[in-house]
Amino acid sequence: MNSITGITGSIARVHLGAGTAGSEPLPLDRLGTFIGGRGLGAQYLFNEVGADTDPLSAGNKLVFMNGPLGGTLVTGSNKINLAFKSPLTGTYSYSLCGGHWGPELKFAGFDGLIVEGAAPAPVYLWINDGRMELRPAANLWGKTIPETEKALRAELGGDERIQIACIGPAGEMLNRYACITAGWYREFGRGGCGAVMGAKKLKAIAVRGTGDIRVHDPKGMMEFAETLYRDLKAHPKAKERRTYGTNEMLRTVNDLGYLCTRNFTEGYFPEGTRIDGPRMREDIVVGDASCYACPVACGKRSRAGGAFGSVLLEGPEFETIGLVGANCGVSDWDAIVKATQICDEYGFDTMNAGGAVALAMECFGKGIITAKDTGGLELRFGSGPALVEALRMIAGRRGIGDILAEGIKAAAERFGAPELGMHSKGQGFGVYDPRGCKGMALTYALSPKGAHHMYATTMGPEMAAKSTLSIEGKGKLQRDQQFSMCIADSIGVCSTLRVVLSVKALAGAFTMATGRPMDEQGLLTAAERIINLERLYNIRLGLSRKDDTLPERFLREPLPDGHAKGSTVDLESMLDDYYALMGWDLDGIPTREKLLELGL
Ligand code: SF4
């Protein structure tokens, strides 16, 4: 039996080309230095996927990794990390997924799963209590996410407890921002991992496990979980999330003038009150949904559709409403919900999709592309039907949809307007316009996977401190937020828990789960080590300060209206501040002393 608790001690490894599946021990010495999920994923990818690997080749790998709290009774202990080289950005990438799939993998006997090679024909992987089998999936190829889940579950005997992660047609057609969807509405969302899985001809990974997860201190863990559950349920933020979902943020972000609007040409959406949290609850929400072991239930079930036909789904969440809504000038629930359904069912990221359509709308409005390029579609800001049709074209890679499925950067270059592509390192932005929330400028510029809003969620503390428009202290805030997010991502809990959980408390939970001594400083050092390792992966690809950048629009064009009117981003000063705190040189390269200090 494994000497450390909280983990299974076993990693599954599947080679699709050879058609083999086996397991290997998780090197236990890595647990203290890389914690789990995101940290271990970075380490495996750094060691096993080289700089010259084409992300869509058989040489790329999908490294799924749980954390030591994953699947325990601790509230929100459901996040599993996936590390891979991104076909969207060409860089290191990671993606986290909630729901039930990660815990189920642990119940089936594995902390992680490494998928390598490529199958000659479509297959799916069936993991059942430690046994693994690759099976033909030609009958599933071409099916949408819900169709795949239904057909595969039936094929496996109909057990509702089987957890399925799969790709839709977008992944099969190598849409560069295709997702892997686990439990239909939970996604490994950003960076195009669905295309990596599609290139490997792996349609789905079905998992069922009945094992237990032993912890070192069950009594302490139980008390910890009960306190956490109670504190979280009573916290005002959790209450807001339970009532309005993540869309509780839209009204505040709009009022503060940094809501992505019409391809980030504006930061205030005048029609924002039609799509904010309270209006959503009143107009379309019909129920709540939650991940494994979470009382917050920030998922919302909604019904709308109107002219597009009745749609019932889980979502849309804030980032989707911002990117396919305000960023395309659309404030019509029927169009937003239909847009969400298309992305969810075909399996591609709503955020990059919204950014790509907004780019096309701006280009159309400026005459850079015309009806000849769009197949006659009047692709104008504010048109719900145009938004929906453009997404259908992306889903099927038809006409201009084929260009937009290559990502915002590639599409903007193809249109001859690279300056209008709102991305960093090829990744589309979250809803937060960094001109109106300066800390997010660093988050977007520094994230190793491109403009990823969850890399460091500075917006919360910035709003609380009423400092959204200041650059003072943003280097330190960035570093602190990166560390706390990295710890949550690695230990295996949802980042929302950070509203009630300190790093010290997480260190205590790590010890109670694993039996390994861990303190606050130990977790912070591990987070710094992980962030440096992710940085090193990209440095190996040739990235440096020149790539820690933002579109000229954010740097030079002042916001035209709203609370942040007149604001631009002074990125270089904030980068200097952050690099110095991290012990990196002026080019953003970690110094030799820093790497030695971190044992890298
Ligand atoms: S807060 Fe929301 S996303 Fe996080 S675990 Fe709970 S339900 Fe899932």
Coordinates of C-alpha atoms in Angstrom, one line a residue, residues 454 457 480-481 484-485 488 494-502 506:
M454 CA -7.8 33.1 -14.0
T457 CA -7.6 37.1 -10.3
D480 CA 0.5 37.1 -4.5
Q481 CA -2.6 36.2 -6.6
S484 CA -2.6 31.6 -4.2
M485 CA -4.3 30.5 -7.5
A488 CA -5.5 26.0 -5.3
C494 CA -11.9 25.3 -6.7
S495 CA -10.3 28.8 -6.6
T496 CA -13.6 30.2 -5.3
L497 CA -12.8 28.6 -1.9
R498 CA -10.1 31.2 -1.5
V499 CA -12.7 33.7 -0.2
V500 CA -12.7 31.7 3.1
L501 CA -9.4 29.6 2.9
S502 CA -6.0 31.1 3.7
L506 CA -4.6 24.9 2.8

